[in-house]
Every structure is written in structure tokens, then in C-alpha cells.
Amino acid sequence: MDFSVITVLCLGDVMLDRFLYGSMDRISPEAPVPVLLLDSRREMPGGAGNVASNVISLGGRAVLVGLIGQDEAGSSLRATLAEKNRLVDATVQSGARPTICKTRFIAAHQQVVRVDEESHAPLAATEQDALCRQIDAHIGACQAVVVSDYGKGVCTPAVLAHLFRAAQQAGVPVFVDPKSTDYTHYKGATCITPNAKELAAASGMPVDTAAHVEAAASKVMAQADAQAILATRSEKGMMLVRREGEVLAVPARAREVFDVSGAGDTVIATMALAVGAGMSFEQGMRVANAAAGVVVGKLGTATADIQEVLHELEEQSGPDEVPHLLPLSAACAQVARWQARGLRVGFTNGCFDIIHPGHISLLAEARSACDRLVVALNTDASVRRLKGDTRPVNSLESRAAVMAAIRYVDAVVAFDEDTPLELIRALMPDVLVKGADYRPEQVVGADIVQAAGGRLVLADLQQGHSTTSTIGRIRNT
């Protein structure tokens, strides 16, 4: 899972999040209130700025567009942004409104009080024009857009309309974290990510059950002409309702929750990166669910880095949750994790159309030569080119499901080419396994693996077993 080439434009209400930490051990003599003795302070970008921070923490690049005031908080915010690699500060400075600043006072890991500084004045025409110019200057270099609407003034109908037009022209997906209850403001969004309370307010419908959430999401999705609604449901997990396709849900993993601040920012940043990188909505939702699980276990406005998310995905995965067929990015990440733990990763490939004892013998010997075994399957089109129009008998999905159930196999991937050469280059296994009917110089990728310090294993084959002969016997009966 590599997001290093993905850039996300983050538009919305940019804030400075301040955390003042201290201890409380006495009551003020002036009033019946506790006295907080300050020990330390922390400052970080909040709102759309936290979305950008999450994009960076997950390995991507971010362009941040919003408004900052000409004040002390604005200077502090710009200083924190300047410290972040892979972030382009495209914020607009306003002389008419203050920097949005949220100051939280923390004692004994609990938030005691929060003080907000902000303006409720509508945006001036000059401020809207400046935001639109920044959108136009940067959207061409982005693979996804996030609208982080906190209802603080930046996401006006004019600015949003300009953004959606620019994104449509650039062919870039737009993800919206909504505040308005009128979803026509987000018309043309790719995906909108309300929490349960926001979904209920926007739809005017109950959201107590999964059926309620689906109905409410369908209603607001139609209003926004969006492709999908990703409803976050706290301890109930997430539900993805798409304009085309079945409704999908993932549960939240039971954990101790320290702070939900910024969890929605993490979800939308992850979804934007995932879909921008070519993942499906379903894959993006599962990664986003894992990322949210990481940040709620931290105090304050937190981010999740990519290694934490990968670890969380491993922790969450059960026998029914692991996809039978890994996309290339997920397979590369899995192999890298295994190798980082000092495990030897093996690789073998084939059509594996009808599994027979010869296949099982090959897989058993392959697994005995390594600690983890990756099996690469030819796609249906690849099988047809190699075996003819009557093959495969079983589809790729069926073959992958059977292969993933074999105890010698740890991961299943697919390749559409005639050979797995590019897949081997990407995964760089430690052990390459083929049948003993091949000579070493005939094994695709053997030179690459051996040049990198790996080895080639030619496994003995059980005689008398083949898919072709099995098909022949079936036809003769």
C-alpha cells in the first residue's frame, strides 16, 4: 500500500488546534472552579489542516487550501505547516477574519474545557476569488480532492461550485466531509462521509439500524448526485451505500477509546488516498476503518501513519475478512512486512484451474522451502491465451477462493500477462518455486530472484495428475 505518488488537495476550514496540559489539585479562592497548573502545550493544524496531516502521515502528498488570519494564531499555524514535508501551503491570508483557533485544556488525560476563536461573518468576494485561484493553480497535479466543511465559512456555495467544476474537468474524485444539511451544496461529489448524527440531520430520517442508515444514505446520495455515501457509525463501524453496487458494512474493532477528535478527518483522508491510488470504494473503506481505529486510541487531534494502519489491518483481519485475491499494492505491502520480520517469502504461479493431488504436492514442497508462500494465478484472459478458448473451467474468483483455502498458501495474487515476470519484480520473493519439468534457465524471473540473493527451487511433481487429463476423463464419462 504505497501512497507516495498520490497528491490530495484539501479544501476547507483550516484551524489551529492548541492543547494546554496541566494538573488540577486545588480549587480557586476566587470562584468554585478548579485551578489548572500548566505544564506544557502542543499546537497542530486542525480541520482541513488535520486532513492534510493525515494524508502526509499515510505517505501521500497534500495541498492545503483555506483561510488564515493575520494574527498570532495564523503565524503559529503557518509555522506548523512549514515543518511538514510533502505539504504545499496554499492557504489564503485574510485581514478581515481571525484564524480559527480551538484551545483545549487537558488535565489527567481528560479535556476540561475548550475555548474557540472564530468569525461568523460571511466570506468576502475577494476571499472567495483568492480561494478559487488556489484551487485552479493546484488541482491539475492532484489525484483526489477532500472538502473539509466545518461550517466555519470557507465552503460557500460559490467556492464549492467552482471546485466541483474544476475537479470534473480534471477527472479528479471529490470526497466531502459535510457540515451543511443541504447536500445539494455537494452536488457532483464522488463520496460523502457523514457520521450518524449528520446523516440523520441531512436526511430527516432515523439512523438507528442498518436498514435506516441505508435508506437515509440513499436519500441524501440522490440529493447530491453522489456516487457513494460512507456513513461512519462510531462503535457500529461503517456502512458504504453506493449508487451502483451492493451495500457494504465493516464493524469497528473493540478497543479503548481515548479521543475521537479528528477521526472523521482520518477516514476521509484515507478514502481519498485509497481511491486516488486506484483502490475500490470497498478496499478504501476497510483501510479507512483501520486508520480510524488507530486514531481513536490516541489522545488529541491525532494522525495514523501507514505502518500503524497496516498493523491494524492485520489485527482486524479474520478468516472471513481477508480477501481471497490481494491487489498488487496489498500483496507488496504484505510481502514487505513478512520480510521485515525476517521471514522467507516463496512464490509460485500457474493456472491451477482444477486442483488435483499434483498441485497439492507442489504447494506442499513450495511451502516447505519458505516461511510464507504467495501463489500467483493467471487471470481468465491469460489462461485462454495459454490453454485455448475452452479454458479456464473455473473463473479467477473461484480459483482464488479454492487456493486461499489450501493450508500451504499464505497469499493469492493474479497476473494478466503471459508470464509473472513483472509480478516477481514487484514482490521480489526470497524463493522462487516451479515444477521439476522446467530447467533453471526456463524459469521466468529466476535470474532476478537469484541476483537479489534468493534461490530457485524445482519441486518434484506427482506423476499421473493433470488438469487436462481430468477434463478428458470428465468428457469421456
Short mmCIF file of C-alpha atoms in Angstrom, two decimals:
data_model
loop_
_atom_site.label_atom_id
_atom_site.label_comp_id
_atom_site.label_asym_id
_atom_site.label_seq_id
_atom_site.Cartn_x
_atom_site.Cartn_y
_atom_site.Cartn_z
CA MET A 1 0.00 0.00 0.00
CA ASP A 2 2.08 2.89 -1.35
CA PHE A 3 0.55 6.38 -1.48
CA SER A 4 3.80 8.24 -2.13
CA VAL A 5 2.80 9.36 -5.63
CA ILE A 6 -0.73 10.46 -4.63
CA THR A 7 -1.43 14.16 -4.02
CA VAL A 8 -4.67 15.24 -2.34
CA LEU A 9 -5.99 18.79 -2.49
CA CYS A 10 -7.54 19.58 0.91
CA LEU A 11 -10.02 22.47 0.82
CA GLY A 12 -11.93 23.71 3.82
CA ASP A 13 -11.89 25.34 7.22
CA VAL A 14 -8.27 25.41 8.39
CA MET A 15 -7.76 25.69 12.15
CA LEU A 16 -5.07 25.80 14.78
CA ASP A 17 -5.58 23.14 17.42
CA ARG A 18 -3.98 24.10 20.74
CA PHE A 19 -3.64 21.68 23.63
CA LEU A 20 -2.63 23.05 27.04
CA TYR A 21 -1.68 20.31 29.50
CA GLY A 22 -1.53 20.62 33.26
CA SER A 23 -2.65 19.32 36.62
CA MET A 24 -5.55 20.25 38.88
CA ASP A 25 -5.11 19.81 42.63
CA ARG A 26 -6.89 22.78 44.18
CA ILE A 27 -9.96 24.98 43.92
CA SER A 28 -9.64 28.68 43.13
CA PRO A 29 -10.25 31.03 46.10
CA GLU A 30 -11.92 33.44 43.65
CA ALA A 31 -14.68 31.09 42.48
CA PRO A 32 -15.70 27.44 42.95
CA VAL A 33 -13.67 26.26 39.94
CA PRO A 34 -10.53 24.10 39.72
CA VAL A 35 -7.18 25.72 39.03
CA LEU A 36 -5.19 24.24 36.12
CA LEU A 37 -1.43 24.46 36.60
CA LEU A 38 0.02 24.45 33.08
CA ASP A 39 2.90 22.10 32.32
CA SER A 40 3.16 22.03 28.53
CA ARG A 41 1.45 22.94 25.29
CA ARG A 42 1.10 21.49 21.83
CA GLU A 43 -0.06 23.07 18.57
CA MET A 44 -1.03 21.43 15.31
CA PRO A 45 -3.15 22.04 12.21
CA GLY A 46 -6.82 21.23 12.71
CA GLY A 47 -9.88 20.99 10.48
CA ALA A 48 -8.79 20.73 6.86
CA GLY A 49 -5.23 21.04 8.17
CA ASN A 50 -5.64 17.80 10.07
CA VAL A 51 -6.90 16.11 6.90
CA ALA A 52 -3.69 17.25 5.18
CA SER A 53 -1.64 15.98 8.13
CA ASN A 54 -3.31 12.57 7.82
CA VAL A 55 -2.61 12.46 4.09
CA ILE A 56 1.08 13.07 4.80
CA SER A 57 1.23 10.63 7.71
CA LEU A 58 -0.21 7.93 5.46
CA GLY A 59 2.57 8.55 2.95
CA GLY A 60 0.85 10.86 0.46
CA ARG A 61 1.28 14.50 -0.51
CA ALA A 62 -1.13 17.30 0.32
CA VAL A 63 -2.06 20.76 -0.94
CA LEU A 64 -3.88 22.77 1.74
CA VAL A 65 -6.32 25.49 0.66
CA GLY A 66 -8.17 27.59 3.25
CA LEU A 67 -8.18 30.92 5.08
CA ILE A 68 -5.75 32.07 7.78
CA GLY A 69 -5.93 35.38 9.65
CA GLN A 70 -3.19 37.96 10.07
CA ASP A 71 -2.71 37.21 13.76
CA GLU A 72 -0.59 35.28 16.25
CA ALA A 73 -2.58 32.07 15.75
CA GLY A 74 -2.13 32.39 11.99
CA SER A 75 1.63 32.77 12.36
CA SER A 76 1.76 29.71 14.62
CA LEU A 77 -0.34 27.70 12.18
CA ARG A 78 1.83 28.63 9.21
CA ALA A 79 4.92 27.69 11.22
CA THR A 80 3.50 24.21 11.90
CA LEU A 81 2.64 23.80 8.21
CA ALA A 82 6.15 24.81 7.16
CA GLU A 83 7.57 21.96 9.23
CA LYS A 84 5.66 19.33 7.25
CA ASN A 85 7.38 17.69 4.33
CA ARG A 86 5.23 16.85 1.31
CA LEU A 87 2.74 19.63 2.12
CA VAL A 88 2.10 22.66 -0.07
CA ASP A 89 0.74 25.59 1.95
CA ALA A 90 -1.78 27.18 -0.42
CA THR A 91 -3.74 28.96 2.31
CA VAL A 92 -5.04 32.47 1.73
CA GLN A 93 -4.32 35.17 4.30
CA SER A 94 -7.31 37.28 5.31
CA GLY A 95 -7.12 40.64 7.03
CA ALA A 96 -10.83 40.62 7.80
CA ARG A 97 -11.21 37.50 9.93
CA PRO A 98 -9.17 35.73 12.63
CA THR A 99 -7.51 32.36 12.31
CA ILE A 100 -9.87 29.71 13.64
CA CYS A 101 -8.30 28.51 16.87
CA LYS A 102 -9.53 25.81 19.25
CA THR A 103 -7.77 25.76 22.60
CA ARG A 104 -8.30 22.65 24.72
CA PHE A 105 -7.27 22.46 28.38
CA ILE A 106 -6.26 18.94 29.41
CA ALA A 107 -5.76 17.52 32.90
CA ALA A 108 -5.23 13.85 33.80
CA HIS A 109 -5.80 12.86 30.16
CA GLN A 110 -9.24 14.49 30.21
CA GLN A 111 -10.40 17.61 28.39
CA VAL A 112 -11.56 20.15 30.97
CA VAL A 113 -12.76 22.98 28.75
CA ARG A 114 -12.40 24.23 25.16
CA VAL A 115 -12.14 27.84 24.03
CA ASP A 116 -12.94 28.70 20.37
CA GLU A 117 -11.89 31.78 18.41
CA GLU A 118 -13.58 32.29 15.04
CA SER A 119 -15.64 34.64 12.91
CA HIS A 120 -19.21 34.05 11.75
CA ALA A 121 -19.05 36.78 9.12
CA PRO A 122 -19.69 35.64 5.54
CA LEU A 123 -16.74 35.40 3.17
CA ALA A 124 -15.93 38.49 1.16
CA ALA A 125 -15.91 38.22 -2.63
CA THR A 126 -12.14 38.84 -2.65
CA GLU A 127 -11.60 35.94 -0.25
CA GLN A 128 -13.69 33.59 -2.39
CA ASP A 129 -11.84 34.65 -5.54
CA ALA A 130 -8.48 34.03 -3.87
CA LEU A 131 -9.55 30.53 -2.79
CA CYS A 132 -10.74 29.71 -6.32
CA ARG A 133 -7.41 30.85 -7.76
CA GLN A 134 -5.57 28.48 -5.45
CA ILE A 135 -7.85 25.63 -6.49
CA ASP A 136 -7.14 26.32 -10.17
CA ALA A 137 -3.39 26.57 -9.54
CA HIS A 138 -3.08 23.15 -7.91
CA ILE A 139 -5.88 20.78 -8.90
CA GLY A 140 -4.14 19.66 -12.07
CA ALA A 141 -1.38 17.99 -10.05
CA CYS A 142 -3.76 16.14 -7.69
CA GLN A 143 -5.27 12.65 -7.82
CA ALA A 144 -8.07 13.37 -5.31
CA VAL A 145 -9.79 16.24 -3.51
CA VAL A 146 -11.12 16.44 0.04
CA VAL A 147 -13.68 19.06 1.06
CA SER A 148 -13.48 19.51 4.83
CA ASP A 149 -16.59 21.52 5.66
CA TYR A 150 -16.74 22.50 9.33
CA GLY A 151 -19.34 25.19 8.71
CA LYS A 152 -16.86 27.99 9.51
CA GLY A 153 -17.26 29.92 6.28
CA VAL A 154 -14.81 28.64 3.66
CA CYS A 155 -17.11 26.16 1.92
CA THR A 156 -19.53 28.66 0.39
CA PRO A 157 -21.80 27.61 -2.49
CA ALA A 158 -19.68 29.67 -4.89
CA VAL A 159 -16.36 28.13 -3.80
CA LEU A 160 -17.82 24.60 -3.84
CA ALA A 161 -19.38 25.07 -7.27
CA HIS A 162 -16.03 26.28 -8.61
CA LEU A 163 -14.24 23.31 -7.04
CA PHE A 164 -16.63 20.71 -8.43
CA ARG A 165 -16.36 22.19 -11.92
CA ALA A 166 -12.56 22.16 -11.74
CA ALA A 167 -12.48 18.61 -10.39
CA GLN A 168 -14.83 17.37 -13.10
CA GLN A 169 -12.69 18.95 -15.81
CA ALA A 170 -9.56 17.40 -14.29
CA GLY A 171 -11.22 13.99 -13.81
CA VAL A 172 -10.42 14.02 -10.08
CA PRO A 173 -12.66 12.35 -7.43
CA VAL A 174 -14.02 14.61 -4.67
CA PHE A 175 -14.64 13.41 -1.11
CA VAL A 176 -16.75 15.56 1.20
CA ASP A 177 -16.85 15.66 5.00
CA PRO A 178 -20.18 17.51 5.34
CA LYS A 179 -21.49 20.08 7.78
CA SER A 180 -24.41 21.51 5.82
CA THR A 181 -27.67 19.58 5.98
CA ASP A 182 -28.40 20.60 2.38
CA TYR A 183 -26.45 18.08 0.32
CA THR A 184 -27.28 19.86 -2.94
CA HIS A 185 -24.29 22.07 -1.98
CA TYR A 186 -22.13 18.98 -2.63
CA LYS A 187 -23.71 18.11 -5.97
CA GLY A 188 -21.30 16.04 -8.01
CA ALA A 189 -19.31 14.63 -5.08
CA THR A 190 -17.74 11.23 -5.53
CA CYS A 191 -18.26 10.20 -1.91
CA ILE A 192 -19.70 11.97 1.15
CA THR A 193 -18.71 10.80 4.64
CA PRO A 194 -21.28 11.87 7.26
CA ASN A 195 -21.38 10.46 10.76
CA ALA A 196 -24.68 9.06 12.04
CA LYS A 197 -25.80 12.36 13.58
CA GLU A 198 -25.01 14.32 10.41
CA LEU A 199 -26.78 11.74 8.24
CA ALA A 200 -29.91 11.91 10.40
CA ALA A 201 -29.96 15.71 10.25
CA ALA A 202 -29.44 15.84 6.48
CA SER A 203 -31.99 13.16 5.64
CA GLY A 204 -34.58 13.90 8.32
CA MET A 205 -34.74 10.15 8.88
CA PRO A 206 -33.80 7.78 11.72
CA VAL A 207 -30.43 6.02 11.59
CA ASP A 208 -30.79 3.57 14.47
CA THR A 209 -30.49 0.39 12.39
CA ALA A 210 -28.53 -0.68 9.33
CA ALA A 211 -31.73 -0.53 7.26
CA HIS A 212 -32.38 3.02 8.49
CA VAL A 213 -28.84 4.09 7.58
CA GLU A 214 -29.16 2.60 4.10
CA ALA A 215 -32.45 4.41 3.46
CA ALA A 216 -31.15 7.73 4.78
CA ALA A 217 -27.94 7.43 2.79
CA SER A 218 -29.84 6.65 -0.40
CA LYS A 219 -31.93 9.78 0.07
CA VAL A 220 -29.03 12.20 0.55
CA MET A 221 -26.98 10.46 -2.14
CA ALA A 222 -29.72 11.28 -4.63
CA GLN A 223 -29.82 14.90 -3.45
CA ALA A 224 -26.07 15.28 -4.01
CA ASP A 225 -25.97 13.15 -7.18
CA ALA A 226 -23.05 11.44 -5.46
CA GLN A 227 -21.58 8.04 -6.30
CA ALA A 228 -21.46 6.85 -2.70
CA ILE A 229 -22.18 7.66 0.94
CA LEU A 230 -19.79 6.32 3.58
CA ALA A 231 -21.62 6.57 6.89
CA THR A 232 -19.45 6.35 10.00
CA ARG A 233 -21.34 4.84 12.95
CA SER A 234 -18.91 5.03 15.90
CA GLU A 235 -18.81 1.66 17.67
CA LYS A 236 -21.00 0.14 14.92
CA GLY A 237 -18.33 0.63 12.28
CA MET A 238 -19.01 1.96 8.79
CA MET A 239 -21.56 1.43 6.04
CA LEU A 240 -20.93 2.10 2.36
CA VAL A 241 -24.02 2.80 0.26
CA ARG A 242 -23.29 3.11 -3.45
CA ARG A 243 -25.36 4.32 -6.35
CA GLU A 244 -24.33 1.14 -8.16
CA GLY A 245 -23.42 -1.97 -6.22
CA GLU A 246 -24.43 -3.71 -3.01
CA VAL A 247 -24.38 -2.09 0.41
CA LEU A 248 -21.28 -2.98 2.40
CA ALA A 249 -20.56 -2.69 6.12
CA VAL A 250 -17.49 -3.23 8.29
CA PRO A 251 -17.57 -3.47 12.09
CA ALA A 252 -15.42 -1.41 14.41
CA ARG A 253 -12.86 -3.41 16.39
CA ALA A 254 -13.44 -3.29 20.14
CA ARG A 255 -10.83 -1.02 21.72
CA GLU A 256 -10.31 1.55 24.44
CA VAL A 257 -11.27 4.95 23.01
CA PHE A 258 -9.26 7.89 24.34
CA ASP A 259 -10.39 10.65 21.99
CA VAL A 260 -12.48 10.80 18.81
CA SER A 261 -11.05 14.21 17.83
CA GLY A 262 -10.11 14.12 14.15
CA ALA A 263 -11.29 10.56 13.47
CA GLY A 264 -13.50 11.81 10.62
CA ASP A 265 -10.50 13.64 9.15
CA THR A 266 -8.56 10.38 9.17
CA VAL A 267 -11.38 8.48 7.47
CA ILE A 268 -11.78 10.91 4.60
CA ALA A 269 -8.02 11.35 4.09
CA THR A 270 -7.61 7.59 3.85
CA MET A 271 -10.52 7.16 1.45
CA ALA A 272 -9.20 9.91 -0.82
CA LEU A 273 -5.72 8.38 -0.93
CA ALA A 274 -7.02 4.86 -1.48
CA VAL A 275 -9.40 5.70 -4.31
CA GLY A 276 -6.87 8.15 -5.78
CA ALA A 277 -4.41 5.24 -5.86
CA GLY A 278 -6.87 3.06 -7.78
CA MET A 279 -8.47 1.06 -4.97
CA SER A 280 -12.19 0.33 -4.96
CA PHE A 281 -14.58 2.02 -2.53
CA GLU A 282 -14.76 -1.24 -0.58
CA GLN A 283 -10.99 -1.54 -0.24
CA GLY A 284 -10.74 2.13 0.72
CA MET A 285 -13.44 1.71 3.37
CA ARG A 286 -11.61 -1.16 5.02
CA VAL A 287 -8.34 0.78 5.12
CA ALA A 288 -10.16 3.87 6.42
CA ASN A 289 -11.84 1.80 9.14
CA ALA A 290 -8.44 0.56 10.28
CA ALA A 291 -6.99 4.08 10.24
CA ALA A 292 -9.89 5.40 12.33
CA GLY A 293 -9.30 2.58 14.79
CA VAL A 294 -5.73 3.77 15.23
CA VAL A 295 -6.51 7.44 15.91
CA VAL A 296 -9.33 6.94 18.42
CA GLY A 297 -6.81 5.15 20.61
CA LYS A 298 -4.73 8.34 20.84
CA LEU A 299 -5.29 11.49 22.85
CA GLY A 300 -5.92 14.74 20.98
CA THR A 301 -6.13 15.53 17.27
CA ALA A 302 -4.10 12.57 16.06
CA THR A 303 -2.98 11.03 12.79
CA ALA A 304 -2.28 7.45 11.76
CA ASP A 305 0.88 6.53 9.91
CA ILE A 306 0.88 3.86 7.25
CA GLN A 307 2.67 1.23 9.36
CA GLU A 308 0.11 1.64 12.16
CA VAL A 309 -2.70 1.18 9.64
CA LEU A 310 -1.11 -1.91 8.12
CA HIS A 311 -0.71 -3.39 11.59
CA GLU A 312 -4.33 -2.58 12.43
CA LEU A 313 -5.48 -4.25 9.22
CA GLU A 314 -3.62 -7.39 10.23
CA GLU A 315 -5.17 -7.26 13.70
CA GLN A 316 -8.66 -6.79 12.29
CA SER A 317 -8.41 -9.48 9.64
CA GLY A 318 -10.16 -12.75 10.33
CA PRO A 319 -10.74 -15.78 8.11
CA ASP A 320 -13.85 -14.23 6.58
CA GLU A 321 -12.44 -10.74 6.23
CA VAL A 322 -9.23 -11.47 4.32
CA PRO A 323 -9.86 -11.09 0.58
CA HIS A 324 -9.11 -14.25 -1.39
CA LEU A 325 -7.29 -12.24 -4.02
CA LEU A 326 -4.94 -9.45 -2.95
CA PRO A 327 -4.41 -6.41 -5.19
CA LEU A 328 -0.78 -5.81 -6.11
CA SER A 329 -0.30 -2.94 -3.65
CA ALA A 330 -1.62 -5.02 -0.74
CA ALA A 331 0.48 -8.02 -1.78
CA CYS A 332 3.64 -5.90 -1.95
CA ALA A 333 2.91 -4.46 1.50
CA GLN A 334 2.28 -7.93 2.94
CA VAL A 335 5.48 -9.36 1.49
CA ALA A 336 7.45 -6.37 2.82
CA ARG A 337 6.00 -6.91 6.31
CA TRP A 338 6.90 -10.59 6.27
CA GLN A 339 10.42 -9.89 5.08
CA ALA A 340 10.84 -7.14 7.68
CA ARG A 341 10.16 -9.83 10.32
CA GLY A 342 12.93 -11.99 8.86
CA LEU A 343 10.57 -14.46 7.16
CA ARG A 344 11.49 -16.05 3.84
CA VAL A 345 8.78 -15.45 1.23
CA GLY A 346 8.24 -18.03 -1.51
CA PHE A 347 6.49 -17.56 -4.86
CA THR A 348 4.98 -19.94 -7.38
CA ASN A 349 2.49 -19.48 -10.17
CA GLY A 350 0.16 -21.27 -12.52
CA CYS A 351 -3.39 -21.57 -13.83
CA PHE A 352 -4.48 -24.01 -11.09
CA ASP A 353 -7.75 -24.50 -12.94
CA ILE A 354 -8.89 -27.78 -11.37
CA ILE A 355 -6.93 -28.55 -8.21
CA HIS A 356 -5.58 -32.11 -8.10
CA PRO A 357 -3.04 -34.05 -5.94
CA GLY A 358 -0.17 -32.94 -8.15
CA HIS A 359 -0.94 -29.31 -7.33
CA ILE A 360 -1.14 -30.06 -3.61
CA SER A 361 2.22 -31.85 -3.73
CA LEU A 362 3.82 -28.87 -5.49
CA LEU A 363 2.36 -26.39 -2.99
CA ALA A 364 3.44 -28.51 -0.03
CA GLU A 365 7.01 -28.68 -1.28
CA ALA A 366 7.00 -24.97 -2.08
CA ARG A 367 5.82 -24.10 1.42
CA SER A 368 8.48 -26.33 2.97
CA ALA A 369 11.13 -24.21 1.24
CA CYS A 370 9.95 -20.91 2.76
CA ASP A 371 8.12 -19.35 5.71
CA ARG A 372 5.30 -17.75 3.72
CA LEU A 373 4.04 -18.75 0.26
CA VAL A 374 2.50 -16.43 -2.35
CA VAL A 375 0.65 -18.11 -5.24
CA ALA A 376 0.08 -16.12 -8.43
CA LEU A 377 -2.82 -17.16 -10.66
CA ASN A 378 -3.21 -16.40 -14.36
CA THR A 379 -6.32 -14.31 -14.99
CA ASP A 380 -9.06 -15.85 -17.11
CA ALA A 381 -7.87 -13.96 -20.19
CA SER A 382 -4.30 -15.13 -19.60
CA VAL A 383 -5.46 -18.75 -19.25
CA ARG A 384 -7.41 -18.53 -22.52
CA ARG A 385 -4.34 -17.30 -24.36
CA LEU A 386 -2.28 -20.17 -22.98
CA LYS A 387 -4.82 -23.00 -22.98
CA GLY A 388 -7.44 -22.09 -25.57
CA ASP A 389 -10.99 -20.76 -25.58
CA THR A 390 -12.44 -23.66 -23.56
CA ARG A 391 -10.34 -22.77 -20.52
CA PRO A 392 -10.41 -21.96 -17.72
CA VAL A 393 -13.08 -24.25 -16.38
CA ASN A 394 -13.24 -22.21 -13.18
CA SER A 395 -13.17 -18.41 -13.01
CA LEU A 396 -10.33 -16.50 -11.38
CA GLU A 397 -12.52 -15.69 -8.38
CA SER A 398 -13.36 -19.38 -7.89
CA ARG A 399 -9.76 -20.50 -8.37
CA ALA A 400 -8.57 -17.85 -5.90
CA ALA A 401 -11.12 -18.90 -3.27
CA VAL A 402 -10.02 -22.54 -3.51
CA MET A 403 -6.34 -21.65 -3.50
CA ALA A 404 -6.69 -19.38 -0.45
CA ALA A 405 -8.27 -22.27 1.45
CA ILE A 406 -5.25 -24.55 0.99
CA ARG A 407 -3.22 -24.62 4.18
CA TYR A 408 0.15 -24.29 2.44
CA VAL A 409 -0.85 -20.94 0.86
CA ASP A 410 -0.48 -17.61 2.68
CA ALA A 411 -1.47 -15.12 -0.05
CA VAL A 412 -3.01 -15.22 -3.53
CA VAL A 413 -2.44 -12.68 -6.31
CA ALA A 414 -3.19 -12.59 -10.04
CA PHE A 415 -1.43 -11.52 -13.22
CA ASP A 416 -2.90 -10.80 -16.63
CA GLU A 417 0.29 -11.15 -18.68
CA ASP A 418 1.50 -14.41 -20.21
CA THR A 419 4.25 -14.65 -17.59
CA PRO A 420 4.52 -13.41 -13.97
CA LEU A 421 7.78 -11.53 -14.63
CA GLU A 422 6.52 -8.07 -13.61
CA LEU A 423 4.79 -9.51 -10.57
CA ILE A 424 8.04 -11.16 -9.48
CA ARG A 425 9.89 -7.87 -9.96
CA ALA A 426 7.32 -6.10 -7.75
CA LEU A 427 7.21 -8.70 -4.98
CA MET A 428 10.88 -9.77 -5.02
CA PRO A 429 10.38 -13.10 -3.22
CA ASP A 430 13.22 -14.89 -1.47
CA VAL A 431 12.39 -18.28 -3.01
CA LEU A 432 11.02 -18.97 -6.49
CA VAL A 433 9.36 -22.37 -6.97
CA LYS A 434 8.48 -24.18 -10.21
CA GLY A 435 7.95 -27.80 -11.16
CA ALA A 436 10.91 -30.04 -11.90
CA ASP A 437 9.75 -30.34 -15.52
CA TYR A 438 11.40 -26.92 -16.03
CA ARG A 439 15.12 -26.36 -16.45
CA PRO A 440 16.56 -23.46 -14.38
CA GLU A 441 17.15 -21.29 -17.44
CA GLN A 442 13.49 -21.73 -18.44
CA VAL A 443 12.03 -20.38 -15.20
CA VAL A 444 10.75 -16.83 -15.67
CA GLY A 445 12.21 -14.47 -13.07
CA ALA A 446 14.81 -16.91 -11.74
CA ASP A 447 17.68 -14.64 -12.76
CA ILE A 448 16.10 -11.67 -10.97
CA VAL A 449 15.46 -13.56 -7.72
CA GLN A 450 18.90 -15.16 -7.70
CA ALA A 451 20.65 -11.86 -8.49
CA ALA A 452 18.96 -10.38 -5.40
CA GLY A 453 20.27 -13.22 -3.20
CA GLY A 454 17.25 -15.52 -3.45
CA ARG A 455 17.12 -19.09 -4.65
CA LEU A 456 15.29 -21.26 -7.15
CA VAL A 457 13.56 -24.49 -6.11
CA LEU A 458 12.43 -27.05 -8.69
CA ALA A 459 9.78 -29.14 -6.95
CA ASP A 460 9.18 -32.80 -7.71
CA LEU A 461 5.90 -33.50 -9.50
CA GLN A 462 3.50 -36.33 -8.77
CA GLN A 463 3.08 -38.32 -11.96
CA GLY A 464 -0.31 -39.17 -13.39
CA HIS A 465 -2.11 -35.98 -12.43
CA SER A 466 -3.00 -33.06 -14.72
CA THR A 467 -5.93 -30.75 -15.30
CA THR A 468 -6.07 -31.70 -18.97
CA SER A 469 -6.38 -35.42 -18.19
CA THR A 470 -9.03 -34.68 -15.55
CA ILE A 471 -11.09 -32.73 -18.09
CA GLY A 472 -10.66 -35.57 -20.59
CA ARG A 473 -11.95 -38.15 -18.12
CA ILE A 474 -14.96 -35.95 -17.35
CA ARG A 475 -15.80 -35.62 -21.03
CA ASN A 476 -15.43 -39.36 -21.63
CA THR A 477 -17.99 -40.09 -18.94
#
